[in-house]
Each structure stands twice: as structure tokens, then as C-alpha cells.
Amino acid sequence: ILERLGPSGRLIAIDRDPEAVAAARAIEDRRFTCVHSNFGSIAQVLDEAGIARVDGVLLDIGVSSPQLDDPARGFSFRRDGPLDMRMDPTRGESAAAWLERAEQQEIGEVIRTHGEERFAEQIARAIVATRTREPVRTTRQLATLVAEAVHTREPGQDPATRTFQALRIHVNQELEELALALPASMGRLAAGGRLVVISFHSLEDRIVKRSMREASSPPMLPVRLPVRAAEIPAPKLKLVGKAVRAGGEEIAANPRARSAILRVIERLAL
């Protein structure tokens, strides 16, 4: 983005991960600023930067490769580490701490809703039974007990995949942050400005798709209200193209792109 940005342009980056912020602040460019915050606070971040309107917003949703690749962050079941999962380890409650106090029903609901896991009840029961003997504090512990509770799984998918996804989403309140960030981002676009969102699983994409569809549609009016079509206010945003998925070449170079979906919406007028 900086390579294509004009000399008077500005690029504001927002990330809740202190390690990502530290990496970004190593970029020496007077046009660039990185803020330690979350997507849902984009309006506040822009206000503090003295920016009323922007020409573009890119939301790259979900967990990052550095987070997945570092066992100490607790995001991945592939290598053992503390069961943390917080994108910002300086704030909030870790996955281990939540599993230690949550009721079985709540655990099952989170795994079923955020992981779309059909064995959520069995997994929640196994977690509660295990914690009566010892705390569930590591990724290997959790992955092992999930594998014992899940007896069938899609070919090529680890039994723990959906559970880890669900806990990560819950701990970081990812869907709630996305629901806040989408209207806030659209509301700050200048005429001709675009919001681009890259999501990585169906729950995220469902929220993005619905939000963009509603924003680009005429307002819903009461049934049988005597209003001429010409009198209905035109939407101020429009969808740009169809959803874009990674192609074979990109997936070969970056396998984690296989589930990525990109959607774009553009502001027509203020």
C-alpha cells in the first residue's frame, strides 16, 4: 500500500497484537502510523488522528500466521504451548482461564456456535470432566481430549480444528468486533472510497456478506406503504464485483489462503 500511496497520503494501521504493532513501528515512513487497538475502535482511532474521511479501508480478519506459528501464543494444536489464544496477551482472559470457570453448557454453546462443531456437547463434557482432575492449561491437553471425544471427522481435518477456532473467536470476541467495524468503516468512507474485507471462515463471511448487502440495498419500507419507486432513497453504497477466492497459484504459494474470501463495497455519495 505504501508503495502505491502518493507523497501526501496517509496509512493508518490498527492491530491488537503488541508483537504486530512492534513489527509495524519498525517501518520508517512518515506517511505511516500504527495504533495498538482493535477493528471495532476504527472510528475512535480516526478521530484521534484527525481524519474525518478515508479513501479505503482493508480489514484482514482473524488470526495471523505469526500467531499460529508461535507455540507460546496457544493458537495452534499442532505444537504444545500454553492455552492462551488472546490476540492481545495484555488484556482479557485466556482460553485456559475461561475453560476453568465456564459452565459445561456455556462451553458447549461456544464450541457449537463458533466452531459449528456437531460434537460440541461431548467435547464440553470431556473438558469439564478433565478439569475436575487437573486444569486444562496446554494446547496438547485440549487437542488430546477433543480427539478422544470426537470419533469421526472429515478427511484431512484434525478433530481439534473446530474447537480451537471456536475458543479463539470467543476469547477475542472476533465476531462482535467485526460487527462493530463494518458499519463504522463504511461510515467513514469518502465518495468513491472502498471497504475491502478478507475473511477466512463462514461465520465471518456471513456477517460481511449480510452487512454489505444491507448497506447496498434500498431501505426497507413498511408493506403497502404508498411510495413510488422513484421516491425510495437510493443506497449510498454499492457492491463491487463478486466475492473473490484465492486461485491455485496463490494457494500453492500460501496454503492458508485456501479459505480466504474477499468482498468489496464502494461509497457512491455522502
mmCIF file of C-alpha atoms in Angstrom:
data_model
loop_
_atom_site.group_PDB
_atom_site.id
_atom_site.type_symbol
_atom_site.label_atom_id
_atom_site.label_comp_id
_atom_site.label_asym_id
_atom_site.label_seq_id
_atom_site.Cartn_x
_atom_site.Cartn_y
_atom_site.Cartn_z
ATOM 1 C CA ILE A 1 0.000 0.000 0.000
ATOM 2 C CA LEU A 2 2.802 2.417 0.875
ATOM 3 C CA GLU A 3 4.487 1.715 -2.460
ATOM 4 C CA ARG A 4 1.342 2.884 -4.285
ATOM 5 C CA LEU A 5 0.442 5.717 -1.923
ATOM 6 C CA GLY A 6 1.118 9.302 -3.011
ATOM 7 C CA PRO A 7 3.562 11.531 -1.119
ATOM 8 C CA SER A 8 0.737 13.330 0.705
ATOM 9 C CA GLY A 9 -1.212 10.171 1.522
ATOM 10 C CA ARG A 10 -1.585 8.604 4.966
ATOM 11 C CA LEU A 11 -1.812 4.968 6.003
ATOM 12 C CA ILE A 12 -3.202 4.114 9.443
ATOM 13 C CA ALA A 13 -2.720 0.516 10.622
ATOM 14 C CA ILE A 14 -4.693 -0.960 13.522
ATOM 15 C CA ASP A 15 -3.719 -4.167 15.301
ATOM 16 C CA ARG A 16 -4.497 -5.522 18.742
ATOM 17 C CA ASP A 17 -1.384 -7.735 18.883
ATOM 18 C CA PRO A 18 1.559 -5.943 20.569
ATOM 19 C CA GLU A 19 4.030 -8.024 18.536
ATOM 20 C CA ALA A 20 2.403 -6.946 15.262
ATOM 21 C CA VAL A 21 2.432 -3.332 16.414
ATOM 22 C CA ALA A 22 6.145 -3.571 17.270
ATOM 23 C CA ALA A 23 6.874 -5.000 13.815
ATOM 24 C CA ALA A 24 4.836 -2.268 12.132
ATOM 25 C CA ARG A 25 6.553 0.501 14.067
ATOM 26 C CA ALA A 26 9.858 -0.651 12.594
ATOM 27 C CA ILE A 27 8.603 0.687 9.239
ATOM 28 C CA GLU A 28 10.154 4.109 8.792
ATOM 29 C CA ASP A 29 7.783 6.148 6.664
ATOM 30 C CA ARG A 30 6.334 9.492 7.730
ATOM 31 C CA ARG A 31 3.051 8.638 5.968
ATOM 32 C CA PHE A 32 2.531 5.549 8.132
ATOM 33 C CA THR A 33 1.105 5.228 11.648
ATOM 34 C CA CYS A 34 0.343 2.038 13.588
ATOM 35 C CA VAL A 35 -2.108 2.068 16.501
ATOM 36 C CA HIS A 36 -2.467 -0.590 19.194
ATOM 37 C CA SER A 37 -6.224 -1.117 19.121
ATOM 38 C CA ASN A 38 -8.898 -3.315 17.521
ATOM 39 C CA PHE A 39 -11.025 -3.062 14.382
ATOM 40 C CA GLY A 40 -14.133 -2.155 16.344
ATOM 41 C CA SER A 41 -12.469 1.077 17.501
ATOM 42 C CA ILE A 42 -11.703 2.353 13.994
ATOM 43 C CA ALA A 43 -13.891 5.475 14.358
ATOM 44 C CA GLN A 44 -12.144 6.464 17.588
ATOM 45 C CA VAL A 45 -8.708 5.819 16.053
ATOM 46 C CA LEU A 46 -9.530 8.026 13.071
ATOM 47 C CA ASP A 47 -10.941 10.762 15.294
ATOM 48 C CA GLU A 48 -7.761 10.803 17.376
ATOM 49 C CA ALA A 49 -5.723 11.026 14.166
ATOM 50 C CA GLY A 50 -7.832 13.969 12.988
ATOM 51 C CA ILE A 51 -9.193 12.085 9.968
ATOM 52 C CA ALA A 52 -12.851 12.531 9.017
ATOM 53 C CA ARG A 53 -12.978 10.543 5.765
ATOM 54 C CA VAL A 54 -10.820 7.845 4.192
ATOM 55 C CA ASP A 55 -10.389 6.620 0.627
ATOM 56 C CA GLY A 56 -10.116 2.990 1.622
ATOM 57 C CA VAL A 57 -10.306 0.501 4.464
ATOM 58 C CA LEU A 58 -8.854 -3.017 4.410
ATOM 59 C CA LEU A 59 -9.977 -5.424 7.113
ATOM 60 C CA ASP A 60 -7.864 -8.602 7.227
ATOM 61 C CA ILE A 61 -9.911 -10.619 9.686
ATOM 62 C CA GLY A 62 -8.879 -13.400 12.027
ATOM 63 C CA VAL A 63 -5.689 -14.951 13.297
ATOM 64 C CA SER A 64 -2.313 -14.235 11.669
ATOM 65 C CA SER A 65 0.431 -16.634 10.610
ATOM 66 C CA PRO A 66 2.924 -15.341 13.239
ATOM 67 C CA GLN A 67 0.323 -16.033 15.926
ATOM 68 C CA LEU A 68 -0.326 -19.549 14.624
ATOM 69 C CA ASP A 69 3.366 -20.338 14.235
ATOM 70 C CA ASP A 70 4.381 -19.326 17.776
ATOM 71 C CA PRO A 71 3.553 -22.147 20.248
ATOM 72 C CA ALA A 72 3.750 -19.693 23.137
ATOM 73 C CA ARG A 73 0.634 -17.925 21.859
ATOM 74 C CA GLY A 74 -1.505 -21.057 22.185
ATOM 75 C CA PHE A 75 -3.447 -20.724 18.924
ATOM 76 C CA SER A 76 -2.406 -23.984 17.288
ATOM 77 C CA PHE A 77 -2.964 -27.590 18.293
ATOM 78 C CA ARG A 78 -0.030 -28.738 16.158
ATOM 79 C CA ARG A 79 2.620 -27.813 18.743
ATOM 80 C CA ASP A 80 2.319 -27.777 22.513
ATOM 81 C CA GLY A 81 2.121 -24.480 24.342
ATOM 82 C CA PRO A 82 0.117 -22.578 26.943
ATOM 83 C CA LEU A 83 -3.600 -22.425 26.142
ATOM 84 C CA ASP A 84 -3.798 -18.638 25.800
ATOM 85 C CA MET A 85 -5.269 -17.687 22.388
ATOM 86 C CA ARG A 86 -5.503 -13.950 23.133
ATOM 87 C CA MET A 87 -4.522 -11.762 20.207
ATOM 88 C CA ASP A 88 -3.607 -9.156 22.813
ATOM 89 C CA PRO A 89 -1.985 -11.033 25.717
ATOM 90 C CA THR A 90 -2.016 -7.839 27.804
ATOM 91 C CA ARG A 91 -5.795 -7.730 28.000
ATOM 92 C CA GLY A 92 -8.690 -10.026 28.755
ATOM 93 C CA GLU A 93 -8.966 -13.651 29.792
ATOM 94 C CA SER A 94 -7.009 -16.552 28.328
ATOM 95 C CA ALA A 95 -8.725 -19.623 26.904
ATOM 96 C CA ALA A 96 -7.390 -21.711 29.808
ATOM 97 C CA ALA A 97 -8.803 -19.300 32.390
ATOM 98 C CA TRP A 98 -12.192 -19.268 30.679
ATOM 99 C CA LEU A 99 -12.355 -23.058 30.405
ATOM 100 C CA GLU A 100 -11.523 -23.280 34.105
ATOM 101 C CA ARG A 101 -14.595 -21.280 35.181
ATOM 102 C CA ALA A 102 -17.206 -21.650 32.419
ATOM 103 C CA GLU A 103 -20.225 -23.914 32.855
ATOM 104 C CA GLN A 104 -20.463 -27.019 30.693
ATOM 105 C CA GLN A 105 -23.498 -25.665 28.848
ATOM 106 C CA GLU A 106 -21.695 -22.397 28.018
ATOM 107 C CA ILE A 107 -18.609 -24.243 26.757
ATOM 108 C CA GLY A 108 -20.764 -26.449 24.560
ATOM 109 C CA GLU A 109 -22.672 -23.484 23.166
ATOM 110 C CA VAL A 110 -19.484 -21.620 22.246
ATOM 111 C CA ILE A 111 -17.968 -24.666 20.529
ATOM 112 C CA ARG A 112 -21.203 -25.400 18.675
ATOM 113 C CA THR A 113 -21.883 -21.785 17.626
ATOM 114 C CA HIS A 114 -18.400 -20.526 16.820
ATOM 115 C CA GLY A 115 -16.920 -23.819 15.664
ATOM 116 C CA GLU A 116 -20.008 -25.315 14.008
ATOM 117 C CA GLU A 117 -18.976 -28.488 15.817
ATOM 118 C CA ARG A 118 -21.604 -31.247 15.950
ATOM 119 C CA PHE A 119 -19.797 -32.966 18.835
ATOM 120 C CA ALA A 120 -19.814 -29.814 20.973
ATOM 121 C CA GLU A 121 -21.738 -31.404 23.838
ATOM 122 C CA GLN A 122 -19.370 -34.367 24.096
ATOM 123 C CA ILE A 123 -16.318 -32.090 23.979
ATOM 124 C CA ALA A 124 -17.702 -29.779 26.664
ATOM 125 C CA ARG A 125 -18.446 -32.763 28.870
ATOM 126 C CA ALA A 126 -14.898 -34.078 28.397
ATOM 127 C CA ILE A 127 -13.399 -30.680 29.274
ATOM 128 C CA VAL A 128 -15.417 -30.394 32.480
ATOM 129 C CA ALA A 129 -14.620 -33.975 33.473
ATOM 130 C CA THR A 130 -10.908 -33.409 32.871
ATOM 131 C CA ARG A 131 -10.721 -30.189 34.871
ATOM 132 C CA THR A 132 -12.042 -31.935 37.970
ATOM 133 C CA ARG A 133 -8.746 -33.851 37.952
ATOM 134 C CA GLU A 134 -6.390 -31.209 36.546
ATOM 135 C CA PRO A 135 -6.634 -27.794 34.837
ATOM 136 C CA VAL A 136 -6.692 -27.763 31.039
ATOM 137 C CA ARG A 137 -3.755 -25.410 30.500
ATOM 138 C CA THR A 138 -1.951 -26.520 27.337
ATOM 139 C CA THR A 139 -2.848 -26.886 23.687
ATOM 140 C CA ARG A 140 -1.798 -30.526 23.673
ATOM 141 C CA GLN A 141 -4.077 -31.322 26.627
ATOM 142 C CA LEU A 142 -7.048 -29.784 24.864
ATOM 143 C CA ALA A 143 -6.285 -31.363 21.484
ATOM 144 C CA THR A 144 -5.927 -34.796 23.091
ATOM 145 C CA LEU A 145 -9.196 -34.695 24.993
ATOM 146 C CA VAL A 146 -11.044 -33.371 21.920
ATOM 147 C CA ALA A 147 -9.627 -36.220 19.822
ATOM 148 C CA GLU A 148 -10.905 -38.686 22.409
ATOM 149 C CA ALA A 149 -14.371 -37.100 22.394
ATOM 150 C CA VAL A 150 -14.708 -36.800 18.593
ATOM 151 C CA HIS A 151 -14.934 -40.197 16.943
ATOM 152 C CA THR A 152 -15.387 -39.160 13.303
ATOM 153 C CA ARG A 153 -14.071 -36.221 11.322
ATOM 154 C CA GLU A 154 -13.829 -35.004 7.736
ATOM 155 C CA PRO A 155 -10.809 -36.466 5.881
ATOM 156 C CA GLY A 156 -7.722 -34.330 6.318
ATOM 157 C CA GLN A 157 -9.110 -32.293 9.221
ATOM 158 C CA ASP A 158 -7.766 -32.618 12.751
ATOM 159 C CA PRO A 159 -10.514 -33.325 15.325
ATOM 160 C CA ALA A 160 -9.449 -30.245 17.316
ATOM 161 C CA THR A 161 -9.737 -27.770 14.420
ATOM 162 C CA ARG A 162 -13.293 -26.583 15.098
ATOM 163 C CA THR A 163 -12.862 -26.422 18.883
ATOM 164 C CA PHE A 164 -9.707 -24.323 18.662
ATOM 165 C CA GLN A 165 -11.407 -21.995 16.187
ATOM 166 C CA ALA A 166 -14.422 -21.607 18.453
ATOM 167 C CA LEU A 167 -12.401 -20.828 21.580
ATOM 168 C CA ARG A 168 -10.197 -18.353 19.722
ATOM 169 C CA ILE A 169 -13.199 -16.495 18.338
ATOM 170 C CA HIS A 170 -14.846 -16.388 21.760
ATOM 171 C CA VAL A 171 -11.769 -15.307 23.716
ATOM 172 C CA ASN A 172 -11.070 -12.455 21.292
ATOM 173 C CA GLN A 173 -14.721 -11.530 20.666
ATOM 174 C CA GLU A 174 -13.865 -11.565 16.972
ATOM 175 C CA LEU A 175 -17.387 -11.623 15.563
ATOM 176 C CA GLU A 176 -18.507 -8.824 17.861
ATOM 177 C CA GLU A 177 -15.532 -6.696 16.795
ATOM 178 C CA LEU A 178 -16.294 -7.394 13.132
ATOM 179 C CA ALA A 179 -19.936 -6.397 13.584
ATOM 180 C CA LEU A 180 -18.761 -3.067 15.041
ATOM 181 C CA ALA A 181 -16.027 -2.465 12.476
ATOM 182 C CA LEU A 182 -18.106 -2.951 9.321
ATOM 183 C CA PRO A 183 -20.643 -0.112 9.744
ATOM 184 C CA ALA A 184 -18.001 2.133 11.317
ATOM 185 C CA SER A 185 -15.703 1.598 8.305
ATOM 186 C CA MET A 186 -18.463 2.198 5.765
ATOM 187 C CA GLY A 187 -19.475 5.338 7.611
ATOM 188 C CA ARG A 188 -16.004 6.867 7.282
ATOM 189 C CA LEU A 189 -15.566 6.294 3.537
ATOM 190 C CA ALA A 190 -15.241 9.309 1.276
ATOM 191 C CA ALA A 191 -17.180 9.344 -2.017
ATOM 192 C CA GLY A 192 -15.576 6.691 -4.202
ATOM 193 C CA GLY A 193 -13.886 5.117 -1.193
ATOM 194 C CA ARG A 194 -13.901 1.351 -0.819
ATOM 195 C CA LEU A 195 -14.073 -1.102 2.048
ATOM 196 C CA VAL A 196 -12.271 -4.393 1.348
ATOM 197 C CA VAL A 197 -12.718 -7.309 3.743
ATOM 198 C CA ILE A 198 -10.800 -10.587 3.733
ATOM 199 C CA SER A 199 -12.410 -13.271 5.881
ATOM 200 C CA PHE A 200 -11.283 -16.824 6.486
ATOM 201 C CA HIS A 201 -14.296 -18.845 7.596
ATOM 202 C CA SER A 202 -18.035 -18.994 7.024
ATOM 203 C CA LEU A 203 -19.071 -17.234 10.241
ATOM 204 C CA GLU A 204 -17.027 -14.139 9.382
ATOM 205 C CA ASP A 205 -18.028 -14.143 5.721
ATOM 206 C CA ARG A 206 -21.710 -14.473 6.620
ATOM 207 C CA ILE A 207 -21.528 -11.290 8.697
ATOM 208 C CA VAL A 208 -19.584 -9.431 5.985
ATOM 209 C CA LYS A 209 -21.917 -10.567 3.201
ATOM 210 C CA ARG A 210 -25.062 -9.624 5.132
ATOM 211 C CA SER A 211 -23.706 -6.246 6.236
ATOM 212 C CA MET A 212 -22.593 -5.278 2.735
ATOM 213 C CA ARG A 213 -25.843 -6.478 1.165
ATOM 214 C CA GLU A 214 -27.927 -4.432 3.592
ATOM 215 C CA ALA A 215 -25.756 -1.325 3.132
ATOM 216 C CA SER A 216 -26.052 -1.510 -0.662
ATOM 217 C CA SER A 217 -29.832 -2.104 -0.737
ATOM 218 C CA PRO A 218 -32.660 0.463 -0.634
ATOM 219 C CA PRO A 219 -34.167 0.974 2.827
ATOM 220 C CA MET A 220 -36.838 -1.482 3.929
ATOM 221 C CA LEU A 221 -40.229 0.228 3.965
ATOM 222 C CA PRO A 222 -43.485 -0.927 5.616
ATOM 223 C CA VAL A 223 -45.559 -3.259 3.489
ATOM 224 C CA ARG A 224 -48.229 -1.477 1.363
ATOM 225 C CA LEU A 225 -46.778 1.946 2.093
ATOM 226 C CA PRO A 226 -47.913 4.131 -0.871
ATOM 227 C CA VAL A 227 -44.483 5.191 -2.097
ATOM 228 C CA ARG A 228 -43.375 5.453 -5.719
ATOM 229 C CA ALA A 229 -40.189 3.641 -6.673
ATOM 230 C CA ALA A 230 -38.612 6.983 -7.625
ATOM 231 C CA GLU A 231 -39.271 8.268 -4.116
ATOM 232 C CA ILE A 232 -37.349 5.480 -2.393
ATOM 233 C CA PRO A 233 -33.910 6.787 -1.329
ATOM 234 C CA ALA A 234 -31.119 5.217 -3.355
ATOM 235 C CA PRO A 235 -28.442 3.382 -1.358
ATOM 236 C CA LYS A 236 -25.206 5.314 -0.892
ATOM 237 C CA LEU A 237 -23.013 2.254 -1.289
ATOM 238 C CA LYS A 238 -22.702 -0.410 -3.974
ATOM 239 C CA LEU A 239 -21.160 -3.860 -4.103
ATOM 240 C CA VAL A 240 -18.112 -4.134 -6.347
ATOM 241 C CA GLY A 241 -17.899 -7.409 -8.258
ATOM 242 C CA LYS A 242 -18.438 -10.812 -6.710
ATOM 243 C CA ALA A 243 -16.645 -12.498 -3.845
ATOM 244 C CA VAL A 244 -13.049 -13.342 -4.794
ATOM 245 C CA ARG A 245 -11.269 -16.503 -3.678
ATOM 246 C CA ALA A 246 -7.611 -17.398 -3.884
ATOM 247 C CA GLY A 247 -6.560 -19.131 -7.086
ATOM 248 C CA GLY A 248 -4.470 -22.253 -7.418
ATOM 249 C CA GLU A 249 -1.197 -20.376 -7.804
ATOM 250 C CA GLU A 250 -1.774 -18.309 -4.670
ATOM 251 C CA ILE A 251 -2.842 -21.341 -2.624
ATOM 252 C CA ALA A 252 0.284 -23.218 -3.754
ATOM 253 C CA ALA A 253 2.436 -20.331 -2.518
ATOM 254 C CA ASN A 254 0.373 -19.782 0.643
ATOM 255 C CA PRO A 255 -1.827 -22.773 1.652
ATOM 256 C CA ARG A 256 -3.535 -20.723 4.380
ATOM 257 C CA ALA A 257 -5.141 -18.621 1.639
ATOM 258 C CA ARG A 258 -7.334 -21.540 0.583
ATOM 259 C CA SER A 259 -10.240 -20.429 2.784
ATOM 260 C CA ALA A 260 -9.874 -16.675 2.188
ATOM 261 C CA ILE A 261 -12.821 -14.752 0.729
ATOM 262 C CA LEU A 262 -12.521 -11.103 -0.348
ATOM 263 C CA ARG A 263 -15.534 -8.769 -0.666
ATOM 264 C CA VAL A 264 -15.638 -5.098 -1.684
ATOM 265 C CA ILE A 265 -18.164 -2.288 -1.248
ATOM 266 C CA GLU A 266 -17.855 1.302 -2.536
ATOM 267 C CA ARG A 267 -19.392 4.551 -1.314
ATOM 268 C CA LEU A 268 -21.227 6.370 -4.106
ATOM 269 C CA ALA A 269 -22.037 9.623 -2.331
ATOM 270 C CA LEU A 270 -22.015 11.219 1.122
#
